[in-house]
Short mmCIF file of C-alpha atoms in Angstrom, two decimals:
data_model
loop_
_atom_site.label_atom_id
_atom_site.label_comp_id
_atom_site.label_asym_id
_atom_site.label_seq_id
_atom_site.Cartn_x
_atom_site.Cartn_y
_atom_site.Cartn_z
CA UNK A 1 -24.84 3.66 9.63
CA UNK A 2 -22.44 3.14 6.67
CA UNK A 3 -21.76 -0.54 5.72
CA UNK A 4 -18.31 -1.65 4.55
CA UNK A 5 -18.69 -5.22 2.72
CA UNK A 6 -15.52 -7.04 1.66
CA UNK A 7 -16.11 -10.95 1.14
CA UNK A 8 -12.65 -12.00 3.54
CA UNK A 9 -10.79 -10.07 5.83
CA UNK A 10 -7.91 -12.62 5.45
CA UNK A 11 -4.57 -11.06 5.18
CA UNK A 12 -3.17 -7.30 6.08
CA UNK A 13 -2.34 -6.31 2.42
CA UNK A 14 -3.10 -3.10 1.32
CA UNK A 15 -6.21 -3.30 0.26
CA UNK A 16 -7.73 -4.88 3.83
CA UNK A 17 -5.36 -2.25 5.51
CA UNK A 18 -7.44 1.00 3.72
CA UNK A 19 -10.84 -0.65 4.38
CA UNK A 20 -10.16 -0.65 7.93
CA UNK A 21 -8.54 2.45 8.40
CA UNK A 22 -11.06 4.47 6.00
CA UNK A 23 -13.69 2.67 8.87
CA UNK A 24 -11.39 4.24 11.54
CA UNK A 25 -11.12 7.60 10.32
CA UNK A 26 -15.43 8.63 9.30
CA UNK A 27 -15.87 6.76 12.68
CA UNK A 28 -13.84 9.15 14.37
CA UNK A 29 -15.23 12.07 12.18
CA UNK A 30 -18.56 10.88 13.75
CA UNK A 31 -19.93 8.32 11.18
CA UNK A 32 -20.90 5.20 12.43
CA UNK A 33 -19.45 2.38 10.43
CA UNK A 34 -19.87 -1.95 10.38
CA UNK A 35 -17.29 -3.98 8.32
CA UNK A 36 -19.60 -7.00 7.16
CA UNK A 37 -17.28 -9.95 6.22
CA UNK A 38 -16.99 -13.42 6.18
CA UNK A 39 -13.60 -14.22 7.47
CA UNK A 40 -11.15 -11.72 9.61
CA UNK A 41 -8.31 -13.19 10.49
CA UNK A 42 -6.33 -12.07 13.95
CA UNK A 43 -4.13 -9.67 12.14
CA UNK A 44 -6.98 -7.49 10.60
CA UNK A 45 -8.93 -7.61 13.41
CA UNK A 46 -6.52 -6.22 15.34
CA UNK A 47 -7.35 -3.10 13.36
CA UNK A 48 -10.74 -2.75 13.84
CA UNK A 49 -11.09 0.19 16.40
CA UNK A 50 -13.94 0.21 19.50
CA UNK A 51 -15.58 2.97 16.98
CA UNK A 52 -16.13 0.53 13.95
CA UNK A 53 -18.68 -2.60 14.69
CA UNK A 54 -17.70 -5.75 13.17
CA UNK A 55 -19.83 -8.39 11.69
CA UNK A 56 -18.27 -11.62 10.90
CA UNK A 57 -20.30 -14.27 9.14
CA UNK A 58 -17.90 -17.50 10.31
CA UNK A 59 -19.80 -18.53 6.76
CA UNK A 60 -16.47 -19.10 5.19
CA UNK A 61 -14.27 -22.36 4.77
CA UNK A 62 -11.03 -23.17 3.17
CA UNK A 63 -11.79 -25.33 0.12
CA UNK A 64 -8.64 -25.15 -1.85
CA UNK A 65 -5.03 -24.46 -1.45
CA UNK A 66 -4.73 -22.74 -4.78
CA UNK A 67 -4.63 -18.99 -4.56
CA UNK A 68 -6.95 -18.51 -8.07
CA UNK A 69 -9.51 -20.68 -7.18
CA UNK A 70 -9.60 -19.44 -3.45
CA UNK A 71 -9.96 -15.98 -5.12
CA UNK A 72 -13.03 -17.19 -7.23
CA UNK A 73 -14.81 -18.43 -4.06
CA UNK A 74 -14.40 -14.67 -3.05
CA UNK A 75 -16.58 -13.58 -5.76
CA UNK A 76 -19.21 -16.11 -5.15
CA UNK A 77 -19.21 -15.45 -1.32
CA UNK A 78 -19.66 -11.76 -1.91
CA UNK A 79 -23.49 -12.57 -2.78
CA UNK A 80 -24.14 -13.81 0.28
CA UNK A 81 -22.51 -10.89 2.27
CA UNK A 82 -24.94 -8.77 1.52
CA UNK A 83 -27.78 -10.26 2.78
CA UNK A 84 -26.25 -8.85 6.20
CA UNK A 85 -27.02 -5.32 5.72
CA UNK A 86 -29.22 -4.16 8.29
CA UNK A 87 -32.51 -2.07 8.39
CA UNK A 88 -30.66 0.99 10.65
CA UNK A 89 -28.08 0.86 6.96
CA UNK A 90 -27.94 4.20 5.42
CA UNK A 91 -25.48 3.50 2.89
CA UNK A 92 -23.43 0.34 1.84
CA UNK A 93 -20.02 0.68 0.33
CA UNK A 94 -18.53 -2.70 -1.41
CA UNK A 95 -14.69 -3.21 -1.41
CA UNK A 96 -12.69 -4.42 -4.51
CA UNK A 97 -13.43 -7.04 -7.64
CA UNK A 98 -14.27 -9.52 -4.69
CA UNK A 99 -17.16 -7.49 -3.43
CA UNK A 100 -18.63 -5.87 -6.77
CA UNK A 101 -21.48 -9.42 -7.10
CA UNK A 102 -22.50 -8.08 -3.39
CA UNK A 103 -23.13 -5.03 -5.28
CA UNK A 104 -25.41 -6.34 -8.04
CA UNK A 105 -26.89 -8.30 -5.59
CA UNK A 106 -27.82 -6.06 -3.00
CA UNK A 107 -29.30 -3.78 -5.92
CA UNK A 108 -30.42 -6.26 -8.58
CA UNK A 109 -31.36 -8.97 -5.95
CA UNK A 110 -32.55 -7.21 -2.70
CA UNK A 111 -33.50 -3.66 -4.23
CA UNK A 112 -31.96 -1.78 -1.69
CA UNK A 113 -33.41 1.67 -1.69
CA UNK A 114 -30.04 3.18 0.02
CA UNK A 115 -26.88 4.60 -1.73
CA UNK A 116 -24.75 1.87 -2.94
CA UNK A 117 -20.84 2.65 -3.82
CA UNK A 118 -18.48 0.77 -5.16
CA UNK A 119 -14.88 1.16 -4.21
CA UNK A 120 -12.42 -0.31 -6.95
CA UNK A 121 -9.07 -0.20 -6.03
CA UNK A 122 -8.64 -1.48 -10.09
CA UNK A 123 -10.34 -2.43 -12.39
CA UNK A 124 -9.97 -6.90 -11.36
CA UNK A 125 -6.22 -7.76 -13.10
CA UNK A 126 -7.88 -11.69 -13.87
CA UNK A 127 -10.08 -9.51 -16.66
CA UNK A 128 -7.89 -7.40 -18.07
CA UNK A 129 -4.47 -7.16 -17.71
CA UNK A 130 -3.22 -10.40 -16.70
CA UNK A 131 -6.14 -12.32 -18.44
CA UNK A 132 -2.62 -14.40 -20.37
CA UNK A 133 -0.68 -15.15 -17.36
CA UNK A 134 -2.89 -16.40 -14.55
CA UNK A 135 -4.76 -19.27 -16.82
CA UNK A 136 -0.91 -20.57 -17.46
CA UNK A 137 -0.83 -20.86 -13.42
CA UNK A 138 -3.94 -23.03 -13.12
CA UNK A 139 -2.75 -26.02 -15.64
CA UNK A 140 -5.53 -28.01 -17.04
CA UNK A 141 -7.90 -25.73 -15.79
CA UNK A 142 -6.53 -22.82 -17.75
CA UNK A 143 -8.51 -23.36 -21.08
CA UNK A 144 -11.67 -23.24 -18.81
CA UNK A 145 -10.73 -20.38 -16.88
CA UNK A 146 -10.12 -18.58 -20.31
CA UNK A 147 -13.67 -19.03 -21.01
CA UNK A 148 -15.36 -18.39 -17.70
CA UNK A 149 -12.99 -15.23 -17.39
CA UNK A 150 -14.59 -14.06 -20.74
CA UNK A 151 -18.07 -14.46 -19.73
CA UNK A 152 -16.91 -12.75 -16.38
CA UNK A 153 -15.55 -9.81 -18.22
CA UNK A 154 -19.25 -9.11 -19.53
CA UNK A 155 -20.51 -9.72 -16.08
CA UNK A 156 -18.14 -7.15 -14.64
CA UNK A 157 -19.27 -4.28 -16.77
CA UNK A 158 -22.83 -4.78 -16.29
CA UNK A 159 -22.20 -5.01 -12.29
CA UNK A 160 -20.17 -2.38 -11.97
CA UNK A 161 -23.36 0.28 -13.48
CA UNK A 162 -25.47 -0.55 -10.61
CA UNK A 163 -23.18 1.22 -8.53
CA UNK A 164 -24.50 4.95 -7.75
CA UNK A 165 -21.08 6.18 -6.99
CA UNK A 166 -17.46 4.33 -7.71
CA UNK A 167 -14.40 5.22 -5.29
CA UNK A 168 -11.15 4.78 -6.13
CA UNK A 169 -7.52 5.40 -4.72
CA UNK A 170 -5.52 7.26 -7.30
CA UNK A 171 -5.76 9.24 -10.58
CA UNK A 172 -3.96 6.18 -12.46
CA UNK A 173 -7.09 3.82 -11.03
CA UNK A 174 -9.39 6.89 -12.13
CA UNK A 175 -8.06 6.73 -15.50
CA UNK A 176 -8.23 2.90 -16.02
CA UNK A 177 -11.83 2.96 -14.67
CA UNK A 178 -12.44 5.29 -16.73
CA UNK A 179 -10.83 3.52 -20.02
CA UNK A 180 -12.17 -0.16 -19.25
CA UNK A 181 -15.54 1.34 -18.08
CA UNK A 182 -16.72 4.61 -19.68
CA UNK A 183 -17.13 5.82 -16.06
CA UNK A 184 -15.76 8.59 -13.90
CA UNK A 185 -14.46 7.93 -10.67
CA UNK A 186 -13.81 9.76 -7.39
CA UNK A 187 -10.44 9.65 -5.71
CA UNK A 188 -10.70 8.87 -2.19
CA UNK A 189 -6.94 8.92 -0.87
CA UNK A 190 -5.41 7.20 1.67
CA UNK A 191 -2.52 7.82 4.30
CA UNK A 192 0.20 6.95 6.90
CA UNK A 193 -0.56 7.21 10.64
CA UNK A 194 2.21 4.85 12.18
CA UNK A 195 4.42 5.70 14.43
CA UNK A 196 6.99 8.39 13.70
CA UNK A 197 9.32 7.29 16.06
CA UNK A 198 10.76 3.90 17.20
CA UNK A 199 12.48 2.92 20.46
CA UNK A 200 16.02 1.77 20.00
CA UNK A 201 16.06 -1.42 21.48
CA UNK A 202 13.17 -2.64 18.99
CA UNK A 203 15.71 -1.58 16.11
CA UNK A 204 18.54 -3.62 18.30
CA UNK A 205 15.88 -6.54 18.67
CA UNK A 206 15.11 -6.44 14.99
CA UNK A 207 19.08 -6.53 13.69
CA UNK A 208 19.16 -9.63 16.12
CA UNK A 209 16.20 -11.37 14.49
CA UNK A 210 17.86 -10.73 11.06
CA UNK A 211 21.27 -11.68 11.60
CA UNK A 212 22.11 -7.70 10.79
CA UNK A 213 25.48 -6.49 11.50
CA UNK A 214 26.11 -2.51 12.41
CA UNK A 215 27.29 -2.27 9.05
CA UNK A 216 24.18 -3.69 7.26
CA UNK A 217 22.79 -1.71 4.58
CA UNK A 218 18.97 -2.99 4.74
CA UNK A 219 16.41 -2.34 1.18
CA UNK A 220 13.29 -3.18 2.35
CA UNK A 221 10.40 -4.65 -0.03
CA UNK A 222 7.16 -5.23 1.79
CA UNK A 223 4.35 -7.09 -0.53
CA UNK A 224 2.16 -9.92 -0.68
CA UNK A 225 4.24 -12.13 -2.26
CA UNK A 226 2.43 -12.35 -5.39
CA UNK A 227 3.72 -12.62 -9.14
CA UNK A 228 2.38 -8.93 -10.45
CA UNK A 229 4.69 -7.67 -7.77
CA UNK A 230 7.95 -8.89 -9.77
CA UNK A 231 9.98 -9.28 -6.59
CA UNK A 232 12.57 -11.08 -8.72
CA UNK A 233 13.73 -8.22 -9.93
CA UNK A 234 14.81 -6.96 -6.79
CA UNK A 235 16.63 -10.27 -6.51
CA UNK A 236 18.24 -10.30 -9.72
CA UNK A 237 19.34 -6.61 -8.75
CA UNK A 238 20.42 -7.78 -5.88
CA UNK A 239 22.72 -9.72 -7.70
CA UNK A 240 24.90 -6.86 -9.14
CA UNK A 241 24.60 -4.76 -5.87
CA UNK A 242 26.30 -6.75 -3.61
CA UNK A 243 29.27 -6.83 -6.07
CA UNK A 244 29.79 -3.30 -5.14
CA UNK A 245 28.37 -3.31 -1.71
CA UNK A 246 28.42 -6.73 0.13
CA UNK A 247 27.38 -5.00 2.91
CA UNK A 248 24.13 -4.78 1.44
CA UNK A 249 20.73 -6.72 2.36
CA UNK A 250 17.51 -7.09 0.93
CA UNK A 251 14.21 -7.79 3.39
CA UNK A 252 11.76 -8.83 1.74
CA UNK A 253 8.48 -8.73 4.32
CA UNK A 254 5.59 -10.64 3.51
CA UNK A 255 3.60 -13.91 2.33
CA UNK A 256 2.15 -15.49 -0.79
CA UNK A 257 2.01 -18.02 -3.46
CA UNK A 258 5.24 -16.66 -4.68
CA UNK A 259 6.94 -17.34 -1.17
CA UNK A 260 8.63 -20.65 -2.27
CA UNK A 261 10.11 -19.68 -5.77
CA UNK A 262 11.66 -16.42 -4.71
CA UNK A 263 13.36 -18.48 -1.97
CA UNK A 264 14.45 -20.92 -4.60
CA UNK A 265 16.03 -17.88 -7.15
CA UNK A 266 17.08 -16.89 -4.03
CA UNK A 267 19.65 -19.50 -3.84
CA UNK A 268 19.90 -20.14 -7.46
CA UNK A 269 21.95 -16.85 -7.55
CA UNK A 270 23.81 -17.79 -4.50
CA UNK A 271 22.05 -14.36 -2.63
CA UNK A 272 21.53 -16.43 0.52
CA UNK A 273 23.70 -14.53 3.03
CA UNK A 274 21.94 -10.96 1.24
CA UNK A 275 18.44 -11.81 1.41
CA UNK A 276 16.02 -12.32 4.51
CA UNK A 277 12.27 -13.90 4.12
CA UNK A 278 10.98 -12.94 7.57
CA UNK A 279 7.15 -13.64 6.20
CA UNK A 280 4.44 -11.47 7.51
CA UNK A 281 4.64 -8.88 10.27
CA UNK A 282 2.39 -6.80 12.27
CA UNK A 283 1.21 -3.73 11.34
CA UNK A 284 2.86 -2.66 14.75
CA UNK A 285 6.36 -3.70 13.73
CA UNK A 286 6.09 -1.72 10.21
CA UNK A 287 7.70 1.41 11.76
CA UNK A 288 10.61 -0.41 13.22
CA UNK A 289 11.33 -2.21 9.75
CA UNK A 290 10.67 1.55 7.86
CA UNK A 291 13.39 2.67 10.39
CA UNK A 292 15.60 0.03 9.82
CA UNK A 293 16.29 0.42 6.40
CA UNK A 294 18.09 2.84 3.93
CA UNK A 295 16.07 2.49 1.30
CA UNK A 296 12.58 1.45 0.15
CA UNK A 297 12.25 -0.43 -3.41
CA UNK A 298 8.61 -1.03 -5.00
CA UNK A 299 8.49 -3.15 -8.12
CA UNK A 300 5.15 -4.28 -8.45
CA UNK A 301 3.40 -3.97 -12.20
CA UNK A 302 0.99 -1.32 -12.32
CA UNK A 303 0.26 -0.72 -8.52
CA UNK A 304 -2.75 1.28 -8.28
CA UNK A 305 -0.86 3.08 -5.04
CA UNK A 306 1.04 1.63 -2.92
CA UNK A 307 0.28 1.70 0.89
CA UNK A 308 3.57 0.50 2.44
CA UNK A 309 5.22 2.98 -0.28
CA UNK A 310 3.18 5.07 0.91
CA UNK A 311 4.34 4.90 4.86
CA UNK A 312 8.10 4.40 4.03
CA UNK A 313 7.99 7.55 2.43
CA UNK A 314 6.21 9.14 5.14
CA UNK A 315 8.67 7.57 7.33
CA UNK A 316 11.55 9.24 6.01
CA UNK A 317 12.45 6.43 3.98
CA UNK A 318 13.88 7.66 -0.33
CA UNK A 319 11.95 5.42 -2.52
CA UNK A 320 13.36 3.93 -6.11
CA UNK A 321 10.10 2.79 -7.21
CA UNK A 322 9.45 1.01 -11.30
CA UNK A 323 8.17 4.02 -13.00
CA UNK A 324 4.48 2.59 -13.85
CA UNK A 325 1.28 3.52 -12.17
CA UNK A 326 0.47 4.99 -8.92
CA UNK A 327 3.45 5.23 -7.42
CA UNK A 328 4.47 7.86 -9.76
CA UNK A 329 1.81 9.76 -7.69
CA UNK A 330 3.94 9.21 -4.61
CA UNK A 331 7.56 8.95 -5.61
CA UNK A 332 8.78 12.60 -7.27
CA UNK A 333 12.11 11.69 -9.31
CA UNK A 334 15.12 12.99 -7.90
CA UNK A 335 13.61 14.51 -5.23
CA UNK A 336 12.13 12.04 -2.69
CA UNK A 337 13.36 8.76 -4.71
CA UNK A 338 13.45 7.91 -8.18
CA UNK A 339 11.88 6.40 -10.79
CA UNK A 340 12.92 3.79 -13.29
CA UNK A 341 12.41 1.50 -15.70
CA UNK A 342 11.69 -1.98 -14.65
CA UNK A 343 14.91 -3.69 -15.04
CA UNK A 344 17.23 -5.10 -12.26
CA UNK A 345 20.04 -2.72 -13.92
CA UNK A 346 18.02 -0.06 -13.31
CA UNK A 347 17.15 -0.80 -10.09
CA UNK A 348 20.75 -1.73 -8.91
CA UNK A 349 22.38 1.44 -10.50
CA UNK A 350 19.64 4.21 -8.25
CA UNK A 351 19.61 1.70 -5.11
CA UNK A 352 23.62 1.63 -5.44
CA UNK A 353 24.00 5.33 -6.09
CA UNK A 354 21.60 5.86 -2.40
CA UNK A 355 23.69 3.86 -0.73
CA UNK A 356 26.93 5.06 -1.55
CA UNK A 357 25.35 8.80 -0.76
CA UNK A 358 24.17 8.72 2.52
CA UNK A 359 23.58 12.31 2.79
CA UNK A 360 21.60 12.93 -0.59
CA UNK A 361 19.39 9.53 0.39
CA UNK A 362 18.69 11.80 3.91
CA UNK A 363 17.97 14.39 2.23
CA UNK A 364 15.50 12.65 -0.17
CA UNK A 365 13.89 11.29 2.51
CA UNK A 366 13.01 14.27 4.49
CA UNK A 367 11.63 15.38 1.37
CA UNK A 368 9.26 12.29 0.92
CA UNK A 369 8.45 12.96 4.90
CA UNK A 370 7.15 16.32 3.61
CA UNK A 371 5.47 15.83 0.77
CA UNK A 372 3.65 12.80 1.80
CA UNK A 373 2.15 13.74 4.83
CA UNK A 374 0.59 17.34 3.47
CA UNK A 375 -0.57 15.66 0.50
CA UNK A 376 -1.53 12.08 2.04
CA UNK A 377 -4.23 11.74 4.84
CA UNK A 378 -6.49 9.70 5.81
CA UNK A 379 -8.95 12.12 7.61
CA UNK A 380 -8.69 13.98 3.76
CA UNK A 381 -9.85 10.15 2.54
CA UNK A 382 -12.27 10.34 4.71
CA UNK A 383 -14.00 13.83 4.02
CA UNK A 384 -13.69 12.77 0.30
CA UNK A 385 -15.78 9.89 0.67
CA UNK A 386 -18.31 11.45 2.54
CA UNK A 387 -18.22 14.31 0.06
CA UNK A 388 -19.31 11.21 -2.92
CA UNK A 389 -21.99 10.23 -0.48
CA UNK A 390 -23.78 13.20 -0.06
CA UNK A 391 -23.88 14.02 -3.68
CA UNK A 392 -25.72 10.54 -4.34
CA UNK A 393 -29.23 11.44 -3.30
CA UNK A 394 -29.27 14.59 -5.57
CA UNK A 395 -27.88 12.45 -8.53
CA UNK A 396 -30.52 9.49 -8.35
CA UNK A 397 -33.66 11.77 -7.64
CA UNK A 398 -32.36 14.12 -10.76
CA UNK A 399 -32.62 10.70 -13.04
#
């Protein structure tokens, strides 16, 4: 029995949406698998297949409103987590920043004689690349968080060496683990398995809900609404498109602490008619939404992948993506999407030039159909981690 430990199951971002479908997928390669977490909200558990077991604490409460400090509790409740692992455990894998004190628990703590991995998504942003921004987010308690985040950063790199394996999702996350860390990591990949195909009268249902005419000409953005994921620039590009194309709307799926000032630039560049917030959806509607649209646009800083960039791609969808991390492992330029520098200008002039060419943005998309789905899967994820597993034994008993 593998372990999965994650401290919250509590919204279907990306992240929650790979740990549950990497438990689908060695389940139904015969591994037996239990998620361990403290919170799973409806929406995730709706993922969790009769294969996978599920152990949910019910240990965790909402203490705060504010998104950082809710994200510190995380890290603290992630100790506790792993006091579920049971005696039938043969190996315990520990999701994300949140889950790496579980780690150095269960090892440090507990002495757990069986395999530990770590799989880090990236290397936690609050350390090292947005260590500036997000103590200007929590006012007074910025100058704290400054400190605490320091001592943290020393904390994280002696953690992160009690894992006997680390996992990751891409070769851009390989590389930073590798630069922050001194360590080599294994890529584990992920992969699309929604729904090729979507019954017309959910796309007829869907153009209702949005107020879409048969002329609408839908770019879809689907992210937790978060500030690394610099959805204003789609606004702001959204801005010069609909100069050219008024036709043109932007839906922008999902929820966060960035919900309320998008809306608010929103309508400070009078983009009201072009823009719909339709908040979170199920993973079940994805494939309708994919279908809906022309084009998929991904602006997030740094993404270590990209899930939903992933499955528009897969779905047929061309991709103009900002030409930093991951995606660049998804998106090839000028041939399934393109690339480009993280500027609204930039972005309006590729997402124009797709919608004026209907045929080259079909033809782009087949292409993305193609490539992602021979190089993208998530029984390959799957083999791949057990792959890192069985070479664990050999590599402790040789020390």
């Amino acid at each position: 029995m593998i372990y999965f430990l994650y401290p919250r199951l509590a919204k279907l971002t990306g992240a929650e949406r790979h740990i549950l479908k990497l438990a689908e997928y060695l389940a139904r390669g015969g591994q037996p698998v239990t998620i361990a977490t403290h919170q799973c909200v409806p929406a995730c558990r709706a993922l969790v297949t009769p294969n996978v077991t599920l152990v949910e604490t019910g240990h965790w409460k909402d203490r705060t409103t504010n998104h950082y400090l809710k994200a510190a509790l995380e890290y603290l409740a992630s100790l506790r987590l792993a006091e579920y692992i049971g005696p039938e455990a043969s190996a315990a894998c520990f999701f994300g920043g949140p889950g790496l004190p579980g780690l150095w628990y269960a090892k440090a703590i507990r002495r757990l004689r069986i395999p530990c991995l770590y799989y880090a998504f990236e290397p936690p942003r609050f350390l090292y690349r947005d260590r500036a921004e997000i103590p200007t987010r929590l006012g007074p308690l910025g100058p704290l968080a400054n400190c605490l985040f320091a001592l943290y950063r020393h904390a994280d790199r002696q953690m992160i060496g009690y894992a006997d394996a680390i996992l990751t999702n891409s070769d851009f996350s390989k590389q930073q683990i590798r630069e922050i860390y001194g360590i080599e990591a294994y890529v584990s990949t992920c992969g699309s398995d929604l729904a090729d195909s979507v019954d017309p009268s959910e796309l007829t249902a869907l153009k209702a809900r949005y107020r879409l005419s048969e002329s609408s000409e839908v770019i879809l953005a689907v992210n937790h609404l978060h500030p690394r994921k610099r959805l204003d620039l789609l606004l702001r590009a959204m801005s010069l498109i609909v100069r050219e194309r008024p036709q043109a709307v932007a839906l922008i799926v999902g929820s966060g602490p960035e919900n309320e000032r998008l809306k608010a630039l929103c309508q400070e560049l009078e983009l009201e008619p072009y823009v719909r917030f339709p908040g979170f959806v199920l993973e079940s509607e994805l494939p309708a939404h994919y279908a809906l649209s022309e084009v998929y646009v991904h602006t997030a800083r740094e993404e270590s992948l990209g899930l939903v960039l992933l499955e528009a791609a897969g779905f047929g969808v061309p991709v103009v993506a900002v030409n930093e991390g991951g995606p660049r492992e998804i998106v090839l330029d000028g041939r399934t999407g393109f690339l480009v520098p993280a500027t609204p200008k930039a972005l309006a002039a590729q997402l124009l030039y797709l919608l004026s060419h209907k045929d080259i943005a079909r033809q782009m998309g087949c292409a993305g159909m193609k490539y992602t789905r021979e190089k993208f899967q998530w029984q390959r994820g799957a083999r791949q981690f057990m792959e890192v597993l069985q070479t664990v034994p050999r590599t402790r008993n040789s020390g």
